[in-house]
Coordinates of C-alpha atoms and ligand atoms in Angstrom, one line a residue:
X1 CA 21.9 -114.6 -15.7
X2 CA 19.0 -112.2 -15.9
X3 CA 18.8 -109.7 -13.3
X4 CA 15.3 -109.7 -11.2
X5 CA 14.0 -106.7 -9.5
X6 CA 10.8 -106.6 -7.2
X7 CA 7.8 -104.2 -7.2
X8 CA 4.8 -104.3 -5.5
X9 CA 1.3 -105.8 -6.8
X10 CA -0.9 -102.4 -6.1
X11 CA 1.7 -100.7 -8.6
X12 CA 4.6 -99.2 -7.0
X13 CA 7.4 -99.5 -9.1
X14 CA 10.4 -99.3 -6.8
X15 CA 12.4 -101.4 -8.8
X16 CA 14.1 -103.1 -5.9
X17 CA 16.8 -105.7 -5.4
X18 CA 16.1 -108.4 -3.7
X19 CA 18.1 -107.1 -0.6
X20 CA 16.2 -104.1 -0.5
X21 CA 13.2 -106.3 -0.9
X22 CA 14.0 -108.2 1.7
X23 CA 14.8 -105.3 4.3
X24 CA 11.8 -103.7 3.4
X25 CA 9.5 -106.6 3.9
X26 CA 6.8 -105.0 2.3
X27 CA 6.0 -102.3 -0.1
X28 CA 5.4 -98.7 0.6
X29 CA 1.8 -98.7 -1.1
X30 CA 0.9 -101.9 1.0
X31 CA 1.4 -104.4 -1.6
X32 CA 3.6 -107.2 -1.5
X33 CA 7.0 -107.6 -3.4
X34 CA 6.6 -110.1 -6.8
X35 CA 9.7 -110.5 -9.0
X36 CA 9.5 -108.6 -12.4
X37 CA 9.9 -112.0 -14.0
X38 CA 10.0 -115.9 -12.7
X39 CA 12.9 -117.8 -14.2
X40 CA 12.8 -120.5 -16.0
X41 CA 14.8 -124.0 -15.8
X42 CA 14.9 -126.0 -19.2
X43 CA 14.7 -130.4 -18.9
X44 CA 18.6 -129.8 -19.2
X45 CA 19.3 -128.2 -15.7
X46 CA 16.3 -130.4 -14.4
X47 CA 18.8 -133.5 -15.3
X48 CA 21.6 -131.5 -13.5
X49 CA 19.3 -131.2 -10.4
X50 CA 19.3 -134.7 -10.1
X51 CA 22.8 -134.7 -8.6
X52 CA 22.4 -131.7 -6.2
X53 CA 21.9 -131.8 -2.5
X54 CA 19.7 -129.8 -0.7
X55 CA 21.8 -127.1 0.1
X56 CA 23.0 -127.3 -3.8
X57 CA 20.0 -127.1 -5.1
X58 CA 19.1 -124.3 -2.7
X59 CA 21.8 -122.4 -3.9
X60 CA 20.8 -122.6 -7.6
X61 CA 17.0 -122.2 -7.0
X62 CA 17.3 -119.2 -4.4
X63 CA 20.4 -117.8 -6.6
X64 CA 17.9 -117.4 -9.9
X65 CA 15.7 -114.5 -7.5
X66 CA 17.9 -113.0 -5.6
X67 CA 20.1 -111.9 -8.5
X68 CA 22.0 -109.4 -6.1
X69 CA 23.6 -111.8 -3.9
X70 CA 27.3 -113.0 -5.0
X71 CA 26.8 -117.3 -5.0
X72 CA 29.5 -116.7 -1.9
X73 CA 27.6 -114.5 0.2
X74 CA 24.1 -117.5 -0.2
X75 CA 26.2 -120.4 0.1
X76 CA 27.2 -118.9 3.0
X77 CA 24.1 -118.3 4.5
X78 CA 22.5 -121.8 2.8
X79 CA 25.3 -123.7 4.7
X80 CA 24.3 -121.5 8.2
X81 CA 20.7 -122.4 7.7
X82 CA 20.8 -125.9 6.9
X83 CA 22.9 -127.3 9.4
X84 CA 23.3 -129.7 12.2
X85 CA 20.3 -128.0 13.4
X86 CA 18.5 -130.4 11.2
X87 CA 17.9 -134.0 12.5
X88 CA 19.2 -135.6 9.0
X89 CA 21.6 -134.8 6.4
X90 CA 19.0 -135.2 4.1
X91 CA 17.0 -132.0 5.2
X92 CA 13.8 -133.0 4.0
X93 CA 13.8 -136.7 3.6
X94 CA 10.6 -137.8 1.3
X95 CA 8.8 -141.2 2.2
X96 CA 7.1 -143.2 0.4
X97 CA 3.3 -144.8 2.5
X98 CA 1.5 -146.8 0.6
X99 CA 0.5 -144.9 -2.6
X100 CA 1.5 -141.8 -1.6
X101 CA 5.0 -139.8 -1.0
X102 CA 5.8 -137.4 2.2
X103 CA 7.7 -134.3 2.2
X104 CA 8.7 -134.1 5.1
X105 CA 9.7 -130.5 6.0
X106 CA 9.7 -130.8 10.1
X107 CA 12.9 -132.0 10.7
X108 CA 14.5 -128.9 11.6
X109 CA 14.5 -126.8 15.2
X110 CA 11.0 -126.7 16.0
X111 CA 9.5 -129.1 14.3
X112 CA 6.9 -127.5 11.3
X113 CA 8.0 -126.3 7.9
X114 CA 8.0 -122.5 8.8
X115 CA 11.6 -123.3 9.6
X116 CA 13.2 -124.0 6.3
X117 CA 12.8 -120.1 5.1
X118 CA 13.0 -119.2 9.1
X119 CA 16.8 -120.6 9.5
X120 CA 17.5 -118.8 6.3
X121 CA 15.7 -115.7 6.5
X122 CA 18.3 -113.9 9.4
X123 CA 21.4 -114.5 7.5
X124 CA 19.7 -113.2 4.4
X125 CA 18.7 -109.9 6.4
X126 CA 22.1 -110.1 7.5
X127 CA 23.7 -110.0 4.4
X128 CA 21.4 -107.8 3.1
X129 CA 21.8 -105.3 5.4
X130 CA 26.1 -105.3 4.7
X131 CA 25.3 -104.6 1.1
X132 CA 23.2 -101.8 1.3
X133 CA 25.8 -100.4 3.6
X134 CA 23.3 -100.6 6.2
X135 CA 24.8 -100.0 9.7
X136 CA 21.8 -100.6 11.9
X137 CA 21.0 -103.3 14.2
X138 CA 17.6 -105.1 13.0
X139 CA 15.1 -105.4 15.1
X140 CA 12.4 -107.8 14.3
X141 CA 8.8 -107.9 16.1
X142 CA 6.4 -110.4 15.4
X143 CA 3.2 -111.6 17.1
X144 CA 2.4 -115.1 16.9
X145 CA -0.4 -117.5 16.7
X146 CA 2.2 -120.1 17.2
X147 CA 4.5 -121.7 15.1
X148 CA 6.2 -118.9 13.6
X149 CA 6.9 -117.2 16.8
X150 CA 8.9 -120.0 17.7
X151 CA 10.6 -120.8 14.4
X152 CA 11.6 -117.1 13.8
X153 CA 12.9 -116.7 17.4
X154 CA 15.4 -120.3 16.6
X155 CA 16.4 -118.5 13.1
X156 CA 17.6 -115.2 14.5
X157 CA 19.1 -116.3 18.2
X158 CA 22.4 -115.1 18.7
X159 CA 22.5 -113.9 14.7
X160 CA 24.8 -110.7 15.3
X161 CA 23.5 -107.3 14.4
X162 CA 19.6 -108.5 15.0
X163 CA 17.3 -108.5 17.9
X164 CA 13.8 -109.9 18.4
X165 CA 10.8 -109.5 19.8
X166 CA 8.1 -112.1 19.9
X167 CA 4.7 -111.4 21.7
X168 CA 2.5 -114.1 22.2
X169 CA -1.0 -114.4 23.6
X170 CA -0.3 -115.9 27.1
X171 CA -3.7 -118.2 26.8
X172 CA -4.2 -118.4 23.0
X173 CA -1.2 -121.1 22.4
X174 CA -0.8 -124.8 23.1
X175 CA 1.5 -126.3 26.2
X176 CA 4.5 -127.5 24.0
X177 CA 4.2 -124.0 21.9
X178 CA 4.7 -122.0 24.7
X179 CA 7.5 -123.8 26.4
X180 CA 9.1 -123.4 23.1
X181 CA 9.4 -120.0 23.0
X182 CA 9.3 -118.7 26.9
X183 CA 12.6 -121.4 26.8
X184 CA 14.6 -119.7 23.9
X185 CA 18.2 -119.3 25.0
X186 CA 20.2 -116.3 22.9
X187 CA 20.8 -112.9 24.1
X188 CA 19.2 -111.0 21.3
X189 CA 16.1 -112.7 22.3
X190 CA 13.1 -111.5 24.2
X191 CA 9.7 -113.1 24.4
X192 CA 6.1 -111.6 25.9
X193 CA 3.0 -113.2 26.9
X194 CA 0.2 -110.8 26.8
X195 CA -3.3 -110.3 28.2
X196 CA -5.5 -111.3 25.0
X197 CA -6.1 -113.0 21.7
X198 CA -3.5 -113.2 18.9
X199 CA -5.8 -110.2 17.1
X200 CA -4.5 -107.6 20.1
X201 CA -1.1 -108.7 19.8
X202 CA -1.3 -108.4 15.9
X203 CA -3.0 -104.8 15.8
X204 CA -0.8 -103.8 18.1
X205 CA 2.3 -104.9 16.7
X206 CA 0.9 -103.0 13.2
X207 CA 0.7 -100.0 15.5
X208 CA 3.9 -100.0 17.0
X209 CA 5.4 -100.7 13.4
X210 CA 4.3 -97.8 12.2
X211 CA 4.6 -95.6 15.6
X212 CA 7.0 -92.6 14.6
X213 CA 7.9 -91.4 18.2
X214 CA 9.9 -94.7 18.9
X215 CA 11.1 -95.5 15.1
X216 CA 13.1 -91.9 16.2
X217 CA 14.5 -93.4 19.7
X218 CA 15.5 -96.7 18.1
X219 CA 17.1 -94.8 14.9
X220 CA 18.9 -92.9 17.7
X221 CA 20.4 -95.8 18.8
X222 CA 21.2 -97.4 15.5
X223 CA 17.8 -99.6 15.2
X224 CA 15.4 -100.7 12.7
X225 CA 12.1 -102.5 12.7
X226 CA 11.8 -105.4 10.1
X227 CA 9.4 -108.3 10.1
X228 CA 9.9 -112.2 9.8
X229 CA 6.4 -112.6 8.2
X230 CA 5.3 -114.7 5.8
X231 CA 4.9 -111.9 3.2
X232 CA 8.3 -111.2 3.2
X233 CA 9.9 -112.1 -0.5
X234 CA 12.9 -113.6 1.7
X235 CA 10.9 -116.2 3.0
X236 CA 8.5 -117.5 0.2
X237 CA 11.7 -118.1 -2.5
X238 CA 13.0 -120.3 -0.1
X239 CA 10.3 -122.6 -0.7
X240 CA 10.0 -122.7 -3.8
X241 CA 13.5 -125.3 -3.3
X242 CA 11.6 -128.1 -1.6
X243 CA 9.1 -128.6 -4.4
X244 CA 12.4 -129.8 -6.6
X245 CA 13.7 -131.1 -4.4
X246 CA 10.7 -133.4 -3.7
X247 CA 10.4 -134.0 -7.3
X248 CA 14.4 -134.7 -7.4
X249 CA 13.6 -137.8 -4.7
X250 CA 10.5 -139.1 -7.0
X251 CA 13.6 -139.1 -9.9
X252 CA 16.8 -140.8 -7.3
X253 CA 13.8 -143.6 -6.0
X254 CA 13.5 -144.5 -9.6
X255 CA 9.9 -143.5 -8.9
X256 CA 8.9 -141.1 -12.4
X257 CA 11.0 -140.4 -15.6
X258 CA 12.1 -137.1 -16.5
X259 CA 9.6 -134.8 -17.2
X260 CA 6.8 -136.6 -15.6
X261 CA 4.3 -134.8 -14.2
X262 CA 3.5 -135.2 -10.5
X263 CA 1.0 -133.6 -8.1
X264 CA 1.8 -131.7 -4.8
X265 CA -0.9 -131.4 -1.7
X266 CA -0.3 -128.6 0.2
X267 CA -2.1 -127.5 3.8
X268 CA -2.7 -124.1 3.4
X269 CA -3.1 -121.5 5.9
X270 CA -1.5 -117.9 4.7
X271 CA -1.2 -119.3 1.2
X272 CA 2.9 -118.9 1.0
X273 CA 3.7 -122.6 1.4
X274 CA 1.3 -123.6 -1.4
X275 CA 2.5 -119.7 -4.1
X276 CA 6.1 -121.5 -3.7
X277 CA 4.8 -124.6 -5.3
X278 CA 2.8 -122.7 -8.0
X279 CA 5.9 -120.7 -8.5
X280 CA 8.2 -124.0 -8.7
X281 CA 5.7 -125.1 -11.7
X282 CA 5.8 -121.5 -13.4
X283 CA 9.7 -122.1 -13.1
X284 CA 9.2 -125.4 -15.4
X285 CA 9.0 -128.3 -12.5
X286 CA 6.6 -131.2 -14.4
X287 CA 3.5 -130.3 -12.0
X288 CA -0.1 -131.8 -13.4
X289 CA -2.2 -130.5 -10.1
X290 CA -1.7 -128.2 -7.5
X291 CA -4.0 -129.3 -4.3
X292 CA -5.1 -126.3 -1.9
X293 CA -5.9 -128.2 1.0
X294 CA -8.1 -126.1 3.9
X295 CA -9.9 -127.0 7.8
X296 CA -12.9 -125.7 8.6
X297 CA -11.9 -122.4 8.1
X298 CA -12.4 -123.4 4.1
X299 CA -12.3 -119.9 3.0
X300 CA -10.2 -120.7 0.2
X301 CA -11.6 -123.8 -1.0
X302 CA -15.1 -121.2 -1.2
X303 CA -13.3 -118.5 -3.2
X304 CA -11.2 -120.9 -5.6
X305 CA -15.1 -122.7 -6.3
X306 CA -16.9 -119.8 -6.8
X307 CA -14.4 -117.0 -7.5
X308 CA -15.4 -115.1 -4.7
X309 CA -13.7 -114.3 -1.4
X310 CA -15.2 -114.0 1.4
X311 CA -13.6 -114.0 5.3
X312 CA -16.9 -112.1 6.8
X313 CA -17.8 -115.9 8.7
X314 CA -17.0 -117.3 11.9
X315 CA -13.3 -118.0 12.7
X316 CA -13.5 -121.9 13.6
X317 CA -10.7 -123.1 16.6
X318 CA -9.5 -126.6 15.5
X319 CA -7.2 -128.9 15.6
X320 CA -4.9 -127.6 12.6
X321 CA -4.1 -124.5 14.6
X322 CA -1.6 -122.8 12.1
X323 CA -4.0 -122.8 9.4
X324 CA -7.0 -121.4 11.3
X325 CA -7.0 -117.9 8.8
X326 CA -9.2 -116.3 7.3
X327 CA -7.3 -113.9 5.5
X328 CA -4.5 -115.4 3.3
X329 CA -2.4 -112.6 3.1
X330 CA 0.1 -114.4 0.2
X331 CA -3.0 -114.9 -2.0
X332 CA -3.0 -111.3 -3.5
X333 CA 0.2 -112.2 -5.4
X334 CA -1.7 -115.1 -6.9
X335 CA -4.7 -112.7 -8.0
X336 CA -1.7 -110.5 -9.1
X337 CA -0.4 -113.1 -11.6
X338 CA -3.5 -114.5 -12.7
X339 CA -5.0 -110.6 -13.1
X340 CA -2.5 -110.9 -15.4
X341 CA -0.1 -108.7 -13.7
X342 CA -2.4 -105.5 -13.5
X343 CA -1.9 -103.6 -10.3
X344 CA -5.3 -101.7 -10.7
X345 CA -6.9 -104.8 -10.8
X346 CA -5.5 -105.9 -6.9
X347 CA -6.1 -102.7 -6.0
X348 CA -9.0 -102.8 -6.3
X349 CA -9.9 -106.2 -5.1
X350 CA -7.5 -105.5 -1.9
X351 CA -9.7 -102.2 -1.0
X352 CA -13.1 -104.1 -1.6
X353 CA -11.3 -106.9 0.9
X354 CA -10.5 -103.8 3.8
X355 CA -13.6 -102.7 3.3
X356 CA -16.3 -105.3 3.3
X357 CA -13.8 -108.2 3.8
X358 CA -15.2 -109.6 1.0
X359 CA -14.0 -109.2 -3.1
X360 CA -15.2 -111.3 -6.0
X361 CA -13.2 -112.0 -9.2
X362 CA -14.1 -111.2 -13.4
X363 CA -15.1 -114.6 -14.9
X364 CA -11.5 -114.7 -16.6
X365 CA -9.6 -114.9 -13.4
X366 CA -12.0 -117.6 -12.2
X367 CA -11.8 -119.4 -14.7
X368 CA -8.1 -119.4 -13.9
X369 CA -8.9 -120.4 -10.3
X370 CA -9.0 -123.9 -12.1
X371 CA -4.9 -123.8 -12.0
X372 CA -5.5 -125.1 -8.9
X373 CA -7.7 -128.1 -7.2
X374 CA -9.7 -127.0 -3.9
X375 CA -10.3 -129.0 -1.4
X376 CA -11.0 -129.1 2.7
X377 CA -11.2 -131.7 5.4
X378 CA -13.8 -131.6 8.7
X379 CA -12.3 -132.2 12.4
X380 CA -14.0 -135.9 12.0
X381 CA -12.2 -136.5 8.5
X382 CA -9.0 -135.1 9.6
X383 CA -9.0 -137.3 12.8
X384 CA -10.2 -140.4 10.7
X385 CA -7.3 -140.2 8.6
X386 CA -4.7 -140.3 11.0
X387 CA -6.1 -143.2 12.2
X388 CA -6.1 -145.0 8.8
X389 CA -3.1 -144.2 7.8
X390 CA -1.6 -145.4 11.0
X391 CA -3.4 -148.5 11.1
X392 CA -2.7 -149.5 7.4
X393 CA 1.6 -148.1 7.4
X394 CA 1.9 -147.5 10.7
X395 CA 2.7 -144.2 9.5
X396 CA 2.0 -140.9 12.1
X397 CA 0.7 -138.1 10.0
X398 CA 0.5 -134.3 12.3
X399 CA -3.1 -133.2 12.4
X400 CA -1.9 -130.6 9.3
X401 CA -0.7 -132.9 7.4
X402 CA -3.7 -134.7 7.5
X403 CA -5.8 -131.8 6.3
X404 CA -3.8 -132.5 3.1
X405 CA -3.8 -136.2 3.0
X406 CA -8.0 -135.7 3.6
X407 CA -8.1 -134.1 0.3
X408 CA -6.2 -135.9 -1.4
X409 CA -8.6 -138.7 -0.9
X410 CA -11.5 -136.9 -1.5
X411 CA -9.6 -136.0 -5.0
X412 CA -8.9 -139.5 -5.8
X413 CA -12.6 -140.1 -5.3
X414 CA -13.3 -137.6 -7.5
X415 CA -11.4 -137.3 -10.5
X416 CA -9.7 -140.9 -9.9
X417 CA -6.3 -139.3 -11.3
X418 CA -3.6 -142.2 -10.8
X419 CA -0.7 -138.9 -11.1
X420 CA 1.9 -139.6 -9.1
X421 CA 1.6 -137.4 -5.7
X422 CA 3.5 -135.9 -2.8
X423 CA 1.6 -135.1 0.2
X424 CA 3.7 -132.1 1.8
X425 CA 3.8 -132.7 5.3
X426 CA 4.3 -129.2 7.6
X427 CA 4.4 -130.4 11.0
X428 CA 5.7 -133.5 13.5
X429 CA 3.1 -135.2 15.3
X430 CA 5.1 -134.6 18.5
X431 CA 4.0 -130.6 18.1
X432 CA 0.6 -131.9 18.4
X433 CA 0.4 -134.9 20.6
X434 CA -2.9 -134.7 22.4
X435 CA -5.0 -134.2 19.3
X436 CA -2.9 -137.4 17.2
X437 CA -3.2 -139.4 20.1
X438 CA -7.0 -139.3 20.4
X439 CA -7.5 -140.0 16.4
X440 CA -5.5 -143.4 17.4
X441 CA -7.7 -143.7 20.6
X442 CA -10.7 -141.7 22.5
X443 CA -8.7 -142.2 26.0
X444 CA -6.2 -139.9 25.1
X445 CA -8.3 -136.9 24.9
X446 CA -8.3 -135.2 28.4
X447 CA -4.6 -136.4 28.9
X448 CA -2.0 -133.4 28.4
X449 CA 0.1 -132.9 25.3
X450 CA 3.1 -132.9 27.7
X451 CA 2.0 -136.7 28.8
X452 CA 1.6 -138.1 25.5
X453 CA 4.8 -137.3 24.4
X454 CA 6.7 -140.3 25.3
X455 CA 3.2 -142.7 24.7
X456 CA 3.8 -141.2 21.3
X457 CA 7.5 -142.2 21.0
X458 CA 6.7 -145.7 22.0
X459 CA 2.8 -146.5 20.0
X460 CA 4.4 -145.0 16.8
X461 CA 8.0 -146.6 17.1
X462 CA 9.4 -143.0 16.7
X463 CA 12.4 -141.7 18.2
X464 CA 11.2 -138.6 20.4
X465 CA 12.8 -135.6 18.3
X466 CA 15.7 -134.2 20.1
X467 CA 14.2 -130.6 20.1
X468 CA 11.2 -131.9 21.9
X469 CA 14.0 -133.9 24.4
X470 CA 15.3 -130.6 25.4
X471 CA 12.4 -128.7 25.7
X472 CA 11.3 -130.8 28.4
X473 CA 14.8 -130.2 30.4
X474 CA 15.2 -126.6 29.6
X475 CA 14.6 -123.3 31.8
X476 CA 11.9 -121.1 31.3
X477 CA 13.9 -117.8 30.7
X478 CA 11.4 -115.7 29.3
X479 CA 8.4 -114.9 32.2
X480 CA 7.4 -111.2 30.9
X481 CA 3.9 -111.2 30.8
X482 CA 2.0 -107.5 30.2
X483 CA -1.4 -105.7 28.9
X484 CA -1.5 -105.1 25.3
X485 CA -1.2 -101.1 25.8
X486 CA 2.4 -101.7 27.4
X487 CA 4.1 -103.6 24.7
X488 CA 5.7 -100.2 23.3
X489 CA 7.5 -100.1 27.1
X490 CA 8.6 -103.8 27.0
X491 CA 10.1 -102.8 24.0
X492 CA 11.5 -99.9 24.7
X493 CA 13.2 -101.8 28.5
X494 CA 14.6 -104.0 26.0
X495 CA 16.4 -102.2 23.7
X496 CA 17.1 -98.8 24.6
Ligands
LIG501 C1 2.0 -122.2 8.7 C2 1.6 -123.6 8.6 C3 0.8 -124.1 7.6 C4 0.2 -123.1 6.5 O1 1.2 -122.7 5.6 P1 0.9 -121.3 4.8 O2 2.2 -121.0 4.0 O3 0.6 -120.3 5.8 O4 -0.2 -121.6 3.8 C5 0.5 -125.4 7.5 N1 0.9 -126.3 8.4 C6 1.7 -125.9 9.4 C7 2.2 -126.9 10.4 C8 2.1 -124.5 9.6 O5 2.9 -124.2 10.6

């Protein structure tokens, strides 16, 4: 097999393994870590696929890029990560509604997709870490908006050798999203409300990243900072397994032949979920379109229409919390590959970004844009197809997934493509109760999420997920709550 190194997109050359990539998180220069080629898998090993499980197929998909792992030391983490922590067997069950096909990727410990590369991404650090003789406790800091505050905190609990810190803004999260994470058992654990938006806990997480006073305590005491983020190469290969397997289930239902092309929606926020899928059809999965599905915040469905990007607007709250963004920070390895691979390029479209928070592309990368289909959904469309759907499958779709679903429609309308077409589906509508319970009906709306949760189980005919049972009898274990200037000394009481 053909050995794959890493090196950044603004043209540092490290030449890294993937374990090194993966401990680093991101590049010296401030790029992000792209492989020095994508693999490719002929019809042959497709037919082979056919056969694989999950964790099989993770194995060989995940194996391909991180060329410096022994198959032992991934299966190893693959079967940690995909385990009884998952509601099925099946890991990501797909199912079919009406015309369309769900990947359903929120069956694992809290319920959104963040955690299939979140359950994996510890034991990769882990064994990472062992083979570049690295004896140092990682520590990982993250703020959070949300979703991956929780999902990172289930992936590394009690994983030996790590710690991690998770600050939140104390005001800025839903109900059930912060009794998920102020009730996360593990000692290794420590989780921090603070005084502001998710912006103060961000820059000052940056800050503290980069703070060389305490990088000497913790090295003192045999720590290092790492990050969970999305950016990190260790959590967007992971990905890039669901889109086979999603394709894999079309094949087992009997539902395409070999080698048929099918199309993938995908509700994009930071752009990783949706670079795995345009990765997976680089690799050689039969993809005809790639749908980009955005909310309000449509800055992507602007840029891929008119080439250019621009984030200097208003940052719309809605419904479809985890893809409120405004700046995708996966997309520069996009513009990478369809710059053709030229660093000097990024660099300079990631400086005009700092700068003016704006960048526009040459007419040849636009015209490249057209790789994928742009698309976004309003509050009222978004609402409106929950309601539909349920009404015509009785079939409960998370406000998210129904970004994605929204477009879809919209794209049926206008290109009339009868492709065959997965909707990927990133969250459980028991994350988001309050806002799925008023698209089904306006009385819901001033009720609490916490409320709706077994009115939920009971209209939808849906089991309440066990993750959600437990949440409501667990302990709140985690009450630290502190102004943004003292995070450095919550750290520091916590580790050293
Ligand atoms: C993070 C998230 C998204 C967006 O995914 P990206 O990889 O950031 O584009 C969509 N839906 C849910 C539920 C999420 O948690």
């Amino acid at each position: 097999m053909k050995e794959i190194h890493y090196n950044s997109t603004r043209g540092l050359n490290g030449n890294y393994t993937a374990s090194q990539a993966i401990l680093k998180g991101i590049s010296e220069d401030g790029g992000l870590f792209v492989p020095d080629s994508i693999p490719f898998v002929n019809e042959e090993e497709l037919q082979k696929f056919k056969n694989m499980t999950y964790k099989e197929l993770a194995l060989c998909i995940i194996g391909k890029f991180f060329t410096d792992f022994t198959e032992d030391e991934l299966k190893k983490c693959i079967d940690l990560a995909y385990d009884n922590k998952f509601e099925s067997d099946e890991i990501v069950p797909v199912k079919k509604v009406g015309d369309v096909f769900y990947l359903e990727l929120f069956h694992g410990p809290t319920l959104a997709f963040k955690d299939m590369a979140l359950c994996l991404l510890p034991h990769l650090m882990q064994a990472a870490a062992k083979k570049q003789n690295l004896h140092k406790k990682i520590v990982i800091l993250t703020a959070t908006s949300g979703d991956t505050g929780k999902a990172a905190l289930e992936g590394f609990a009690d994983v030996e050798d790590t710690r991690i810190v998770v600050f939140f803004p104390e005001k800025g999260v839903s109900d059930i999203q912060k009794r998920q994470m102020v009730t996360q058992a593990g000692k290794n654990t420590k989780v921090i409300g603070i005084k502001g938006n998710f912006d103060d806990a961000q820059t000052e997480v940056k800050k503290i990243f980069n703070d060389e006073e305490l990088k000497k305590e913790l090295d003192e005491k045999s720590y290092m900072f790492s990050s969970a983020n999305s950016i990190n190469i260790g959590r967007l290969i992971p990905q890039v397994v669901y889109y086979f397997h999603g394709y894999m289930e079309l094949l087992r239902k009997g539902q395409i032949k070999l080698g048929e092309k099918i199309n993938f929606v995908v509700p994009t926020g930071n752009f990783g979920n949706i670079l795995a899928a345009y990765y997976a059809k680089k690799m050689g999965l039969p993809i005809n379109r790639l749908l980009c599905a955005s909310n309000d915040n449509k800055v992507l469905y602007d840029f891929l229409k008119s080439g250019i990007y621009d984030a200097e607007r208003e940052f719309i709250v809605t419904i479809s919390p985890s893809m409120d963004i405004l700046i995708s920070s996966n997309l520069e390895r996009f513009i990478y590959d369809i710059s053709g691979n030229d660093f000097l390029v990024v660099q300079g479209l990631m400086k005009d970004l700092n700068k003016n928070r704006k960048y526009s592309v040459s007419e040849n990368m636009k015209e490249k844009l057209k790789l994928l289909y742009g698309g976004f959904a309003s509050e009222g469309e978004t609402l409106n197809s929950i309601s539909d759907v349920f009404k015509s499958y009785h079939y409960l779709m998370d406000t998210h997934t129904s970004v994605a679903y929204s477009v879809y429609r919209k794209y049926l309308q206008d290109t009339g493509d009868d492709t065959k077409t997965i909707i990927v589906s990133t969250a459980s509508p028991f994350k988001f109760t309050k806002s799925v319970m008023s698209a089904l009906d306006d009385k819901y709306k001033n009720q609490k999420d916490f409320d709706l949760i077994e009115v939920m189980s009971k209209t939808a005919s849906l089991e309440v997920p066990k993750p959600i049972e437990k949440l409501m009898k667990s302990e709140v274990i985690h009450s630290t709550v502190c102004e943004k200037q003292q995070m450095k000394d919550e750290i520091r009481k916590f580790l050293l």
